[in-house]
Short mmCIF file of C-alpha atoms in Angstrom, two decimals:
data_model
loop_
_atom_site.label_atom_id
_atom_site.label_comp_id
_atom_site.label_asym_id
_atom_site.label_seq_id
_atom_site.Cartn_x
_atom_site.Cartn_y
_atom_site.Cartn_z
CA GLY A 1 110.84 120.52 105.57
CA ALA A 2 110.23 120.42 101.85
CA VAL A 3 108.94 117.19 100.40
CA VAL A 4 110.26 115.52 97.28
CA SER A 5 108.74 112.29 96.05
CA GLN A 6 109.96 109.69 93.59
CA HIS A 7 108.01 107.08 91.71
CA PRO A 8 108.42 104.19 91.55
CA SER A 9 110.32 103.39 94.74
CA TRP A 10 111.67 100.25 93.15
CA VAL A 11 111.51 98.63 89.74
CA ILE A 12 112.73 95.41 88.20
CA CYS A 13 113.00 95.21 84.44
CA LYS A 14 114.44 93.03 81.73
CA SER A 15 117.61 93.94 79.91
CA GLY A 16 116.93 96.10 76.87
CA THR A 17 113.79 97.77 78.18
CA SER A 18 113.42 101.42 79.19
CA VAL A 19 112.44 102.64 82.62
CA LYS A 20 111.08 106.04 83.59
CA ILE A 21 111.54 107.50 87.07
CA GLU A 22 109.55 110.52 88.20
CA CYS A 23 110.68 113.15 90.70
CA ARG A 24 108.17 115.62 92.10
CA SER A 25 108.54 118.54 94.47
CA LEU A 26 105.32 118.54 96.44
CA ASP A 27 105.23 121.83 98.28
CA PHE A 28 107.51 124.15 96.37
CA GLN A 29 108.56 125.00 92.86
CA ALA A 30 111.95 123.61 91.90
CA THR A 31 113.83 125.66 89.35
CA THR A 32 116.59 123.08 89.34
CA MET A 33 116.50 119.34 89.80
CA PHE A 34 119.44 117.03 90.13
CA TRP A 35 119.78 113.31 89.41
CA TYR A 36 122.23 111.14 91.29
CA ARG A 37 123.23 107.52 91.09
CA GLN A 38 124.45 105.58 94.09
CA PHE A 39 126.00 102.11 94.04
CA PRO A 40 126.09 100.01 97.24
CA LYS A 41 128.51 101.27 99.88
CA GLN A 42 129.38 104.28 97.74
CA SER A 43 128.62 107.95 97.71
CA LEU A 44 126.13 109.82 95.58
CA MET A 45 127.44 110.65 92.13
CA LEU A 46 125.80 113.51 90.27
CA MET A 47 124.57 112.45 86.85
CA ALA A 48 122.95 115.60 85.57
CA THR A 49 121.45 118.96 86.44
CA SER A 50 118.19 120.00 84.88
CA ASN A 51 116.57 123.39 84.79
CA GLU A 52 112.91 123.77 84.01
CA GLY A 53 112.31 124.29 80.33
CA SER A 54 115.87 123.75 79.18
CA LYS A 55 118.15 120.84 78.33
CA ALA A 56 119.88 119.02 81.14
CA THR A 57 123.58 119.41 81.79
CA TYR A 58 125.26 116.03 82.12
CA GLU A 59 128.34 115.24 84.15
CA GLN A 60 131.39 113.87 82.41
CA GLY A 61 131.04 110.20 81.60
CA VAL A 62 127.25 110.14 81.75
CA GLU A 63 125.64 109.21 78.44
CA LYS A 64 122.93 111.72 77.63
CA ASP A 65 121.32 109.43 75.07
CA LYS A 66 121.03 106.67 77.62
CA PHE A 67 119.79 108.73 80.54
CA LEU A 68 117.10 111.01 79.19
CA ILE A 69 116.04 113.81 81.48
CA ASN A 70 112.94 115.92 81.07
CA HIS A 71 112.09 118.84 83.33
CA ALA A 72 108.87 120.08 81.82
CA SER A 73 107.45 121.85 84.86
CA LEU A 74 108.61 123.43 88.09
CA THR A 75 107.38 120.44 90.05
CA LEU A 76 108.28 117.44 87.88
CA SER A 77 111.43 115.99 86.39
CA THR A 78 111.77 112.55 84.84
CA LEU A 79 114.76 110.31 84.23
CA THR A 80 114.41 107.61 81.59
CA VAL A 81 117.00 104.86 81.50
CA THR A 82 116.90 103.65 77.92
CA SER A 83 117.85 100.13 76.87
CA ALA A 84 118.73 99.26 80.43
CA HIS A 85 121.43 96.68 81.15
CA PRO A 86 122.42 94.94 84.39
CA GLU A 87 125.24 97.44 84.98
CA ASP A 88 122.60 100.19 85.17
CA SER A 89 121.22 98.56 88.31
CA SER A 90 121.61 101.15 91.02
CA PHE A 91 119.85 103.48 93.44
CA TYR A 92 118.73 106.62 91.62
CA ILE A 93 118.05 109.70 93.71
CA CYS A 94 116.71 113.07 92.66
CA SER A 95 116.92 116.33 94.52
CA ALA A 96 115.24 119.65 94.07
CA GLY A 97 116.64 123.11 94.60
CA GLY A 98 114.90 126.38 94.25
CA VAL A 99 112.90 129.00 96.03
CA LEU A 100 110.89 127.63 98.91
CA LYS A 101 107.74 129.09 100.30
CA ARG A 102 109.31 128.83 103.72
CA GLU A 103 112.57 127.79 105.42
CA ARG A 104 115.98 127.78 103.84
CA VAL A 105 116.53 128.38 100.18
CA ASN A 106 120.09 127.27 99.91
CA THR A 107 120.01 123.53 100.15
CA GLN A 108 118.72 120.70 98.04
CA TYR A 109 115.96 118.43 99.23
CA PHE A 110 116.27 114.82 98.29
CA GLY A 111 113.75 112.30 97.19
CA PRO A 112 113.56 108.84 98.78
CA GLY A 113 115.31 107.17 95.85
CA THR A 114 114.37 104.52 93.29
CA ARG A 115 115.98 101.08 93.34
CA LEU A 116 116.45 99.85 89.76
CA THR A 117 117.30 96.23 89.14
CA VAL A 118 117.92 95.13 85.58
CA LEU A 119 117.81 91.39 84.99
CA GLY B 1 130.18 100.85 87.58
CA GLU B 2 130.29 99.28 90.99
CA SER B 3 133.67 98.89 92.68
CA VAL B 4 134.21 95.42 94.09
CA GLY B 5 135.44 95.36 97.66
CA LEU B 6 134.77 99.04 98.36
CA HIS B 7 133.55 99.71 101.85
CA LEU B 8 132.61 102.76 103.82
CA PRO B 9 134.71 103.86 106.79
CA THR B 10 132.89 102.84 109.94
CA LEU B 11 132.66 104.56 113.30
CA SER B 12 131.30 102.51 116.18
CA VAL B 13 130.22 104.28 119.35
CA GLN B 14 128.42 103.33 122.52
CA GLU B 15 124.95 104.69 123.06
CA GLY B 16 125.16 107.94 125.01
CA ASP B 17 128.70 108.75 123.91
CA ASN B 18 129.55 111.63 121.60
CA SER B 19 130.37 110.92 117.95
CA ILE B 20 132.74 112.84 115.73
CA ILE B 21 132.62 112.26 111.99
CA ASN B 22 135.28 113.85 109.85
CA CYS B 23 135.37 114.94 106.23
CA ALA B 24 138.07 116.38 104.02
CA TYR B 25 136.76 118.47 101.17
CA SER B 26 138.55 119.12 97.95
CA ASN B 27 137.58 122.44 96.44
CA SER B 28 139.09 125.52 98.06
CA ALA B 29 136.46 127.61 96.28
CA SER B 30 133.61 125.84 98.09
CA ASP B 31 131.82 128.20 100.40
CA TYR B 32 128.86 126.22 101.59
CA PHE B 33 128.86 122.86 103.32
CA ILE B 34 126.14 120.47 104.36
CA TRP B 35 125.96 117.28 106.36
CA TYR B 36 123.46 114.63 105.32
CA LYS B 37 122.28 111.47 107.04
CA GLN B 38 121.28 108.52 104.89
CA GLU B 39 119.52 105.49 106.29
CA SER B 40 119.54 102.25 104.39
CA GLY B 41 117.36 102.36 101.28
CA LYS B 42 116.42 106.01 101.72
CA GLY B 43 117.44 109.35 100.30
CA PRO B 44 119.80 111.71 102.15
CA GLN B 45 118.30 113.79 104.95
CA PHE B 46 119.58 117.29 105.72
CA ILE B 47 121.20 117.61 109.16
CA ILE B 48 123.03 120.91 109.35
CA ASP B 49 124.83 123.38 107.12
CA ILE B 50 127.53 125.98 107.48
CA ARG B 51 128.82 128.81 105.35
CA SER B 52 132.50 129.49 104.85
CA ASN B 53 132.38 132.71 106.85
CA MET B 54 131.74 130.64 109.97
CA ASP B 55 133.84 128.04 111.74
CA LYS B 56 131.19 126.55 113.99
CA ARG B 57 127.46 126.08 113.96
CA GLN B 58 125.25 124.27 116.41
CA GLY B 59 121.95 122.56 115.99
CA GLN B 60 119.95 120.21 118.13
CA ARG B 61 122.51 117.66 119.42
CA VAL B 62 124.74 118.35 116.43
CA THR B 63 127.63 120.71 115.85
CA VAL B 64 129.52 121.30 112.63
CA LEU B 65 133.07 122.60 112.65
CA LEU B 66 134.79 124.03 109.60
CA ASN B 67 138.53 124.49 109.19
CA LYS B 68 139.13 126.17 105.86
CA THR B 69 142.89 126.22 106.32
CA VAL B 70 143.13 122.45 106.04
CA LYS B 71 139.82 121.98 104.19
CA HIS B 72 138.32 119.91 106.95
CA LEU B 73 134.78 119.56 108.18
CA SER B 74 133.50 117.64 111.17
CA LEU B 75 130.12 116.66 112.54
CA GLN B 76 129.74 116.14 116.25
CA ILE B 77 126.71 114.29 117.56
CA ALA B 78 126.09 114.56 121.28
CA ALA B 79 124.65 111.70 123.30
CA THR B 80 124.49 109.37 120.32
CA GLN B 81 121.31 107.32 120.09
CA PRO B 82 120.49 104.08 118.21
CA GLY B 83 118.43 106.14 115.78
CA ASP B 84 121.59 107.95 114.74
CA SER B 85 122.90 104.79 113.09
CA ALA B 86 123.22 105.62 109.41
CA VAL B 87 125.70 106.74 106.76
CA TYR B 88 126.76 110.35 107.05
CA PHE B 89 127.92 112.38 104.07
CA CYS B 90 129.44 115.80 103.90
CA ALA B 91 128.75 117.82 100.78
CA GLU B 92 130.29 120.98 99.44
CA LYS B 93 129.33 123.54 96.86
CA VAL B 94 130.37 126.84 95.44
CA GLY B 95 127.68 129.41 96.12
CA THR B 96 124.69 129.01 98.37
CA GLY B 97 121.98 128.94 95.73
CA GLY B 98 119.70 125.94 95.64
CA GLY B 99 120.51 125.51 91.97
CA ASN B 100 124.23 125.04 92.55
CA LYS B 101 125.44 121.48 92.39
CA LEU B 102 126.71 119.55 95.38
CA THR B 103 129.78 117.37 95.55
CA PHE B 104 129.50 114.56 98.08
CA GLY B 105 132.24 113.07 100.21
CA THR B 106 132.78 109.33 100.51
CA GLY B 107 130.61 108.88 103.60
CA THR B 108 131.04 107.34 107.04
CA GLN B 109 128.93 104.53 108.47
CA LEU B 110 127.99 105.28 112.09
CA LYS B 111 127.06 102.26 114.21
CA VAL B 112 125.63 102.84 117.64
CA GLU B 113 126.13 99.96 120.04
CA LEU B 114 123.75 99.42 122.91
#
């Protein structure tokens, strides 16, 4: 199947600092990337949808100035959590959707997630 | 933020038994459905999908059933193994394109007992 990577896999930061998470599609070009947040024992909640070269579309209740998304190429999207606070501690997961070189084209392929802990 | 006291529904099965995980979806316009498996600390892993013009689809040891009348989806796992222990999510979307957003269900924790 298609491979999506995230970096870092986990990060601990102090309150007030900014953290950048990278999401890369390794073997296909992703026209669309999605960012999710998942709290313990809960489902994935979509934060935003980003299309290459255009501004991200944020879900209701997600602060666009706090969660900065950049999708500068067909293989890389970044999520920056600005001025992070303890309540931003969560598991952040990206997924990539787009035309694959092989296999199905309809689904999203998920990255392994990034565990963010804000002290 | 995080909800205190929230817990996932849990299904416990004996190794070798069949498992049935259910999901109620919300959007009658959804026409594509996917089941994902998520192990602790990892991202969701695709299991099987089904389009709305079908009511059943089979994969290796897994079967998905779709009942559009009552907006219900189920995942059947045959001969459940310890490696099947994980959280299972159904997801729905309108349109099959990879750029269309998914809406996830609440999830079910599957525990396989030896």
